Amino acid sequence: MLLQATPYGAVKVLLQVTPYGATQVLLQVTPYGATQVLLQVIPYGATWVLLQVTPYGATRVIRNNFAP
């Protein structure tokens, strides 16, 4: 797990799980308190998901692409 604090106070967490799961999740906590899942890749679905948790606690899917 790679934890990085940006100059703007945001925290980025890059998490990679087993080679067989090949799951990569990049989490970014913005200075405004929002949390975003920027990238999620799985080998069989090539799923790209962008989620945003607003400061009000709502979660929305910004983009969800499935590639064959």
Coordinates of N, CA and C in Angstrom, one line a residue:
M1 N 0.8 -1.2 0.0 CA 0.0 0.0 0.0 C 0.9 1.2 0.0
L2 N 0.6 2.1 -0.9 CA 1.3 3.4 -1.0 C 0.5 4.5 -0.5
L3 N 1.0 5.2 0.5 CA 0.2 6.4 1.1 C 1.0 7.6 0.8
Q4 N 0.4 8.6 0.2 CA 1.0 9.8 -0.2 C 0.2 11.0 0.2
A5 N 0.8 12.0 0.8 CA 0.2 13.2 1.2 C 0.6 14.3 0.2
T6 N -0.4 14.9 -0.5 CA -0.1 15.9 -1.5 C 0.1 17.3 -0.8
P7 N 0.7 18.2 -1.5 CA 0.9 19.6 -1.0 C -0.4 20.3 -0.7
Y8 N -1.5 19.8 -1.2 CA -2.8 20.4 -1.0 C -3.6 19.8 0.2
G9 N -2.9 18.8 0.8 CA -3.6 18.2 2.0 C -4.4 17.0 1.6
A10 N -4.4 16.6 0.3 CA -5.1 15.5 -0.1 C -4.3 14.2 0.2
V11 N -5.0 13.1 0.4 CA -4.3 11.8 0.7 C -4.6 10.9 -0.4
K12 N -3.6 10.3 -1.0 CA -3.8 9.3 -2.1 C -3.3 7.9 -1.6
V13 N -4.2 7.0 -1.7 CA -3.9 5.6 -1.3 C -3.9 4.7 -2.6
L14 N -2.8 4.1 -2.9 CA -2.8 3.2 -4.0 C -2.7 1.8 -3.5
L15 N -3.7 1.0 -3.7 CA -3.8 -0.3 -3.1 C -3.8 -1.4 -4.3
Q16 N -2.9 -2.3 -4.2 CA -2.9 -3.4 -5.2 C -3.0 -4.7 -4.5
V17 N -4.0 -5.5 -4.9 CA -4.2 -6.8 -4.3 C -3.8 -7.9 -5.3
T18 N -3.6 -9.1 -4.8 CA -3.0 -10.2 -5.5 C -3.0 -10.2 -7.0
P19 N -2.0 -10.8 -7.6 CA -1.9 -10.8 -9.1 C -3.1 -11.5 -9.7
Y20 N -3.7 -12.4 -9.0 CA -4.9 -13.1 -9.5 C -6.1 -12.3 -9.5
G21 N -6.2 -11.3 -8.5 CA -7.3 -10.4 -8.5 C -7.0 -9.2 -9.3
A22 N -5.7 -8.8 -9.4 CA -5.2 -7.7 -10.2 C -6.1 -6.4 -10.0
T23 N -6.4 -6.2 -8.7 CA -7.3 -5.1 -8.4 C -6.5 -3.9 -7.9
Q24 N -6.6 -2.8 -8.6 CA -5.9 -1.5 -8.2 C -7.0 -0.5 -7.9
V25 N -6.8 0.1 -6.7 CA -7.8 1.1 -6.3 C -7.0 2.4 -5.9
L26 N -7.3 3.4 -6.5 CA -6.7 4.7 -6.1 C -7.7 5.6 -5.5
L27 N -7.5 5.8 -4.2 CA -8.4 6.6 -3.4 C -7.8 8.0 -3.2
Q28 N -8.6 9.0 -3.3 CA -8.1 10.4 -3.1 C -9.1 11.1 -2.2
V29 N -8.6 11.6 -1.1 CA -9.4 12.4 -0.2 C -9.1 13.9 -0.5
T30 N -10.0 14.6 -1.0 CA -9.8 16.0 -1.4 C -9.8 16.9 -0.2
P31 N -9.2 18.1 -0.3 CA -9.2 19.0 0.8 C -10.6 19.4 1.3
Y32 N -11.6 19.1 0.5 CA -13.0 19.4 0.8 C -13.7 18.3 1.5
G33 N -13.0 17.2 1.7 CA -13.6 16.0 2.4 C -14.2 15.0 1.5
A34 N -14.2 15.2 0.2 CA -14.8 14.2 -0.7 C -13.8 13.1 -0.9
T35 N -14.3 11.9 -1.1 CA -13.5 10.7 -1.4 C -13.9 10.2 -2.8
Q36 N -12.8 9.9 -3.6 CA -13.1 9.4 -4.9 C -12.3 8.1 -5.1
V37 N -13.0 7.2 -5.7 CA -12.3 6.0 -6.2 C -12.1 6.2 -7.7
L38 N -10.8 6.5 -8.0 CA -10.5 7.0 -9.3 C -10.4 5.8 -10.4
L39 N -9.7 4.7 -9.9 CA -9.5 3.7 -10.9 C -9.6 2.3 -10.3
Q40 N -10.3 1.4 -10.9 CA -10.4 0.0 -10.5 C -10.4 -0.9 -11.7
V41 N -9.4 -1.7 -11.7 CA -9.2 -2.6 -12.9 C -9.2 -4.0 -12.5
I42 N -10.1 -4.8 -13.1 CA -10.1 -6.3 -12.9 C -9.8 -7.0 -14.2
P43 N -9.2 -8.1 -14.2 CA -8.7 -8.8 -15.4 C -9.8 -9.2 -16.3
Y44 N -10.9 -9.7 -15.8 CA -11.9 -10.3 -16.6 C -13.0 -9.3 -17.1
G45 N -13.1 -8.1 -16.5 CA -14.1 -7.2 -16.9 C -13.5 -5.9 -17.4
A46 N -12.3 -5.6 -17.0 CA -11.7 -4.3 -17.3 C -12.6 -3.2 -16.9
T47 N -13.0 -3.2 -15.6 CA -14.0 -2.2 -15.1 C -13.3 -1.0 -14.7
W48 N -13.8 0.1 -15.2 CA -13.2 1.4 -14.8 C -14.4 2.2 -14.1
V49 N -14.2 2.5 -12.8 CA -15.2 3.0 -12.0 C -14.7 4.3 -11.3
L50 N -15.5 5.4 -11.5 CA -15.2 6.6 -10.8 C -16.4 6.9 -9.8
L51 N -16.1 6.8 -8.5 CA -17.1 7.1 -7.5 C -16.7 8.4 -6.8
Q52 N -17.7 9.1 -6.4 CA -17.4 10.3 -5.6 C -18.4 10.3 -4.4
V53 N -17.8 10.4 -3.2 CA -18.6 10.7 -2.0 C -18.5 12.2 -1.7
T54 N -19.7 12.8 -1.7 CA -19.7 14.2 -1.5 C -19.6 14.5 -0.1
P55 N -19.2 15.8 0.3 CA -19.1 16.2 1.7 C -20.4 16.0 2.5
Y56 N -21.5 15.8 1.8 CA -22.8 15.6 2.4 C -23.1 14.1 2.7
G57 N -22.2 13.2 2.2 CA -22.3 11.8 2.5 C -23.0 11.0 1.4
A58 N -23.3 11.7 0.3 CA -23.9 11.0 -0.9 C -22.8 10.4 -1.7
T59 N -23.2 9.3 -2.3 CA -22.2 8.6 -3.2 C -22.8 8.5 -4.6
R60 N -22.0 8.9 -5.6 CA -22.5 8.9 -6.9 C -21.4 8.2 -7.9
V61 N -21.9 7.6 -8.9 CA -21.0 7.0 -9.9 C -20.8 8.0 -11.0
I62 N -19.6 8.5 -11.2 CA -19.4 9.5 -12.2 C -19.3 8.8 -13.6
R63 N -18.6 7.7 -13.6 CA -18.4 7.0 -14.8 C -18.2 5.5 -14.5
N64 N -18.8 4.6 -15.3 CA -18.6 3.2 -15.1 C -18.6 2.5 -16.5
N65 N -17.4 2.2 -16.9 CA -17.2 1.6 -18.2 C -16.8 0.2 -18.1
F66 N -17.4 -0.7 -18.9 CA -17.1 -2.1 -18.9 C -16.6 -2.4 -20.3
A67 N -15.3 -2.9 -20.4 CA -14.7 -3.3 -21.6 C -14.7 -4.8 -21.7
P68 N -14.9 -5.4 -22.9 CA -14.9 -6.8 -23.0 C -13.5 -7.4 -22.9

